[in-house]
mmCIF file of C-alpha atoms in Angstrom:
data_model
loop_
_atom_site.group_PDB
_atom_site.id
_atom_site.type_symbol
_atom_site.label_atom_id
_atom_site.label_comp_id
_atom_site.label_asym_id
_atom_site.label_seq_id
_atom_site.Cartn_x
_atom_site.Cartn_y
_atom_site.Cartn_z
ATOM 1 C CA MET A 1 27.380 -55.898 38.428
ATOM 2 C CA ALA A 2 30.725 -55.231 36.846
ATOM 3 C CA GLN A 3 33.698 -53.060 37.663
ATOM 4 C CA TYR A 4 34.430 -50.292 35.142
ATOM 5 C CA ASN A 5 37.504 -48.118 35.145
ATOM 6 C CA LEU A 6 36.518 -44.915 33.428
ATOM 7 C CA LYS A 7 38.539 -41.936 32.290
ATOM 8 C CA ILE A 8 36.390 -38.882 32.960
ATOM 9 C CA ASN A 9 37.630 -35.303 32.726
ATOM 10 C CA GLY A 10 41.216 -36.556 32.754
ATOM 11 C CA LYS A 11 40.796 -38.620 35.924
ATOM 12 C CA SER A 12 40.601 -42.369 36.357
ATOM 13 C CA LEU A 13 37.438 -43.328 38.219
ATOM 14 C CA SER A 14 36.021 -46.717 39.085
ATOM 15 C CA VAL A 15 32.386 -47.797 39.376
ATOM 16 C CA ASP A 16 30.664 -51.094 40.062
ATOM 17 C CA VAL A 17 27.447 -51.066 38.024
ATOM 18 C CA ASP A 18 25.334 -53.149 35.680
ATOM 19 C CA PRO A 19 26.893 -53.039 32.156
ATOM 20 C CA SER A 20 23.692 -51.597 30.685
ATOM 21 C CA THR A 21 23.569 -48.626 33.078
ATOM 22 C CA PRO A 22 23.464 -45.425 31.014
ATOM 23 C CA MET A 23 26.459 -43.120 31.461
ATOM 24 C CA LEU A 24 24.052 -40.373 32.531
ATOM 25 C CA TRP A 25 23.171 -42.305 35.684
ATOM 26 C CA VAL A 26 26.760 -43.416 36.268
ATOM 27 C CA LEU A 27 27.781 -39.755 36.234
ATOM 28 C CA ARG A 28 24.904 -38.426 38.318
ATOM 29 C CA ASP A 29 24.138 -41.258 40.748
ATOM 30 C CA HIS A 30 27.463 -43.016 41.176
ATOM 31 C CA LEU A 31 30.022 -40.240 40.648
ATOM 32 C CA ASP A 32 28.023 -37.220 41.915
ATOM 33 C CA MET A 33 28.670 -35.291 38.703
ATOM 34 C CA VAL A 34 25.303 -33.611 38.272
ATOM 35 C CA GLY A 35 26.105 -31.050 35.574
ATOM 36 C CA THR A 36 24.879 -33.453 32.906
ATOM 37 C CA LYS A 37 21.085 -33.309 32.960
ATOM 38 C CA PHE A 38 18.289 -35.807 32.354
ATOM 39 C CA GLY A 39 15.795 -34.499 29.852
ATOM 40 C CA CYS A 40 13.887 -37.029 27.800
ATOM 41 C CA GLY A 41 15.691 -40.339 28.322
ATOM 42 C CA ILE A 42 15.497 -41.211 24.617
ATOM 43 C CA ALA A 43 18.443 -39.170 23.234
ATOM 44 C CA GLN A 44 16.180 -36.584 21.591
ATOM 45 C CA CYS A 45 16.598 -33.404 23.663
ATOM 46 C CA GLY A 46 20.375 -33.066 24.145
ATOM 47 C CA ALA A 47 20.319 -32.168 27.856
ATOM 48 C CA CYS A 48 22.515 -35.186 28.620
ATOM 49 C CA THR A 49 25.218 -34.455 26.019
ATOM 50 C CA ILE A 50 28.787 -35.380 26.943
ATOM 51 C CA HIS A 51 31.908 -35.960 24.876
ATOM 52 C CA MET A 52 33.178 -39.438 24.198
ATOM 53 C CA ASP A 53 36.592 -39.340 22.532
ATOM 54 C CA GLY A 54 35.846 -35.731 21.583
ATOM 55 C CA ASN A 55 32.475 -36.398 19.957
ATOM 56 C CA ALA A 56 29.174 -35.137 21.326
ATOM 57 C CA VAL A 57 27.013 -38.094 22.422
ATOM 58 C CA ARG A 58 23.808 -38.492 24.398
ATOM 59 C CA SER A 59 24.675 -40.103 27.721
ATOM 60 C CA CYS A 60 21.120 -41.230 28.503
ATOM 61 C CA GLN A 61 21.398 -43.932 25.845
ATOM 62 C CA LEU A 62 25.121 -44.721 26.164
ATOM 63 C CA PRO A 63 25.704 -47.843 28.271
ATOM 64 C CA VAL A 64 28.690 -47.678 30.592
ATOM 65 C CA SER A 65 30.012 -50.832 28.914
ATOM 66 C CA ALA A 66 30.423 -48.877 25.650
ATOM 67 C CA ALA A 67 32.350 -46.089 27.363
ATOM 68 C CA SER A 68 34.859 -48.084 29.369
ATOM 69 C CA ASP A 69 37.784 -47.542 26.968
ATOM 70 C CA ALA A 70 36.848 -43.997 25.987
ATOM 71 C CA GLU A 71 37.927 -40.562 27.117
ATOM 72 C CA ILE A 72 34.794 -38.960 28.591
ATOM 73 C CA THR A 73 34.391 -35.226 29.119
ATOM 74 C CA THR A 74 31.437 -33.729 30.953
ATOM 75 C CA ILE A 75 30.419 -30.111 31.413
ATOM 76 C CA GLU A 76 32.499 -30.132 34.605
ATOM 77 C CA GLY A 77 35.577 -30.957 32.514
ATOM 78 C CA ILE A 78 35.257 -28.199 29.910
ATOM 79 C CA SER A 79 37.145 -25.752 32.125
ATOM 80 C CA GLU A 80 37.931 -25.451 35.798
ATOM 81 C CA ASN A 81 37.099 -21.759 35.995
ATOM 82 C CA GLY A 82 34.262 -21.385 33.496
ATOM 83 C CA ASP A 83 36.601 -19.609 31.112
ATOM 84 C CA HIS A 84 36.244 -21.767 28.009
ATOM 85 C CA PRO A 85 35.481 -19.487 25.013
ATOM 86 C CA VAL A 86 32.029 -21.056 24.614
ATOM 87 C CA GLN A 87 31.189 -20.523 28.284
ATOM 88 C CA LYS A 88 32.357 -16.899 28.103
ATOM 89 C CA ALA A 89 30.334 -16.295 24.931
ATOM 90 C CA TRP A 90 27.271 -17.839 26.593
ATOM 91 C CA LEU A 91 27.508 -15.208 29.321
ATOM 92 C CA ASP A 92 28.286 -12.376 26.896
ATOM 93 C CA HIS A 93 25.110 -13.158 24.944
ATOM 94 C CA ASP A 94 22.914 -13.873 27.990
ATOM 95 C CA VAL A 95 22.044 -17.273 26.523
ATOM 96 C CA PRO A 96 20.586 -19.045 29.571
ATOM 97 C CA GLN A 97 17.094 -18.384 30.778
ATOM 98 C CA CYS A 98 15.977 -21.371 32.820
ATOM 99 C CA GLY A 99 19.405 -22.922 32.138
ATOM 100 C CA TYR A 100 18.329 -26.555 32.154
ATOM 101 C CA CYS A 101 19.513 -27.360 28.629
ATOM 102 C CA GLN A 102 22.651 -25.270 28.768
ATOM 103 C CA ALA A 103 25.174 -27.968 29.726
ATOM 104 C CA GLY A 104 24.095 -30.039 26.729
ATOM 105 C CA GLN A 105 24.029 -27.006 24.447
ATOM 106 C CA ILE A 106 27.540 -26.010 25.528
ATOM 107 C CA MET A 107 28.866 -29.549 25.083
ATOM 108 C CA SER A 108 27.481 -29.699 21.535
ATOM 109 C CA ALA A 109 28.900 -26.261 20.719
ATOM 110 C CA VAL A 110 32.352 -27.164 22.071
ATOM 111 C CA ALA A 111 32.414 -30.351 19.975
ATOM 112 C CA LEU A 112 31.365 -28.379 16.897
ATOM 113 C CA LEU A 113 34.108 -25.775 17.314
ATOM 114 C CA LYS A 114 36.727 -28.448 17.950
ATOM 115 C CA ASP A 115 35.921 -30.033 14.599
ATOM 116 C CA ASN A 116 35.019 -26.855 12.727
ATOM 117 C CA PRO A 117 36.559 -23.651 14.131
ATOM 118 C CA SER A 118 34.762 -21.445 11.569
ATOM 119 C CA PRO A 119 31.251 -22.868 11.219
ATOM 120 C CA SER A 120 28.659 -21.447 8.858
ATOM 121 C CA ASP A 121 25.074 -20.886 9.975
ATOM 122 C CA ALA A 122 24.171 -24.231 8.373
ATOM 123 C CA ASP A 123 27.034 -25.963 10.208
ATOM 124 C CA ILE A 124 25.794 -24.546 13.516
ATOM 125 C CA ASP A 125 22.210 -25.548 12.761
ATOM 126 C CA ASN A 126 23.286 -29.094 11.886
ATOM 127 C CA ALA A 127 25.536 -29.507 14.923
ATOM 128 C CA MET A 128 22.970 -28.115 17.343
ATOM 129 C CA ASN A 129 20.023 -29.991 15.832
ATOM 130 C CA GLY A 130 18.424 -32.094 18.540
ATOM 131 C CA ASN A 131 19.464 -29.795 21.384
ATOM 132 C CA ILE A 132 16.128 -28.505 22.547
ATOM 133 C CA CYS A 133 15.765 -25.227 24.426
ATOM 134 C CA ARG A 134 12.297 -24.837 25.907
ATOM 135 C CA CYS A 135 12.971 -21.139 26.452
ATOM 136 C CA GLY A 136 13.739 -20.620 22.744
ATOM 137 C CA THR A 137 17.158 -18.971 23.051
ATOM 138 C CA TYR A 138 18.310 -20.395 19.700
ATOM 139 C CA THR A 139 19.213 -16.998 18.226
ATOM 140 C CA ARG A 140 21.434 -16.189 21.208
ATOM 141 C CA ILE A 141 22.952 -19.691 21.124
ATOM 142 C CA LYS A 142 23.938 -19.225 17.475
ATOM 143 C CA ALA A 143 25.368 -15.756 18.192
ATOM 144 C CA ALA A 144 27.360 -17.111 21.135
ATOM 145 C CA ILE A 145 28.812 -19.911 18.997
ATOM 146 C CA LYS A 146 29.889 -17.352 16.378
ATOM 147 C CA THR A 147 31.511 -15.219 19.094
ATOM 148 C CA ALA A 148 33.294 -18.247 20.581
ATOM 149 C CA ALA A 149 34.547 -19.220 17.126
ATOM 150 C CA LYS A 150 36.151 -15.791 16.713
ATOM 151 C CA SER A 151 37.803 -15.858 20.143
ATOM 152 C CA ALA A 152 39.052 -19.445 20.174
#
């Protein structure tokens, strides 16, 4: 076990875990931050997406030891009141159905718009590639990203 001082959602938090523990399980099991979801465990579905230094990464394959000096943002840190432009657009377009993938989808969309405030359809497709939605709301996701881009 090792002590890690992490910066998550602007707060300094400390955990005592094995260095190879994935950030997903540090967040969920050790810090009770359950917005980030487990999907596949092999970084292929996107449900576990968080931001590390502003970049969208899959937390199920990110060891805590690789995140100790990074600024981590989870879905809980996007906004306190659910009023981030992407979150508002998600509601405006009725994106969620079952909702399981939505935290990861939103995290990927937020990272995209941070880097590219006016994405093309191809940019959106590339940025969201690997975020799987079993309910198939891809058309609404793309529309919501376009709406968020206009309002940000």
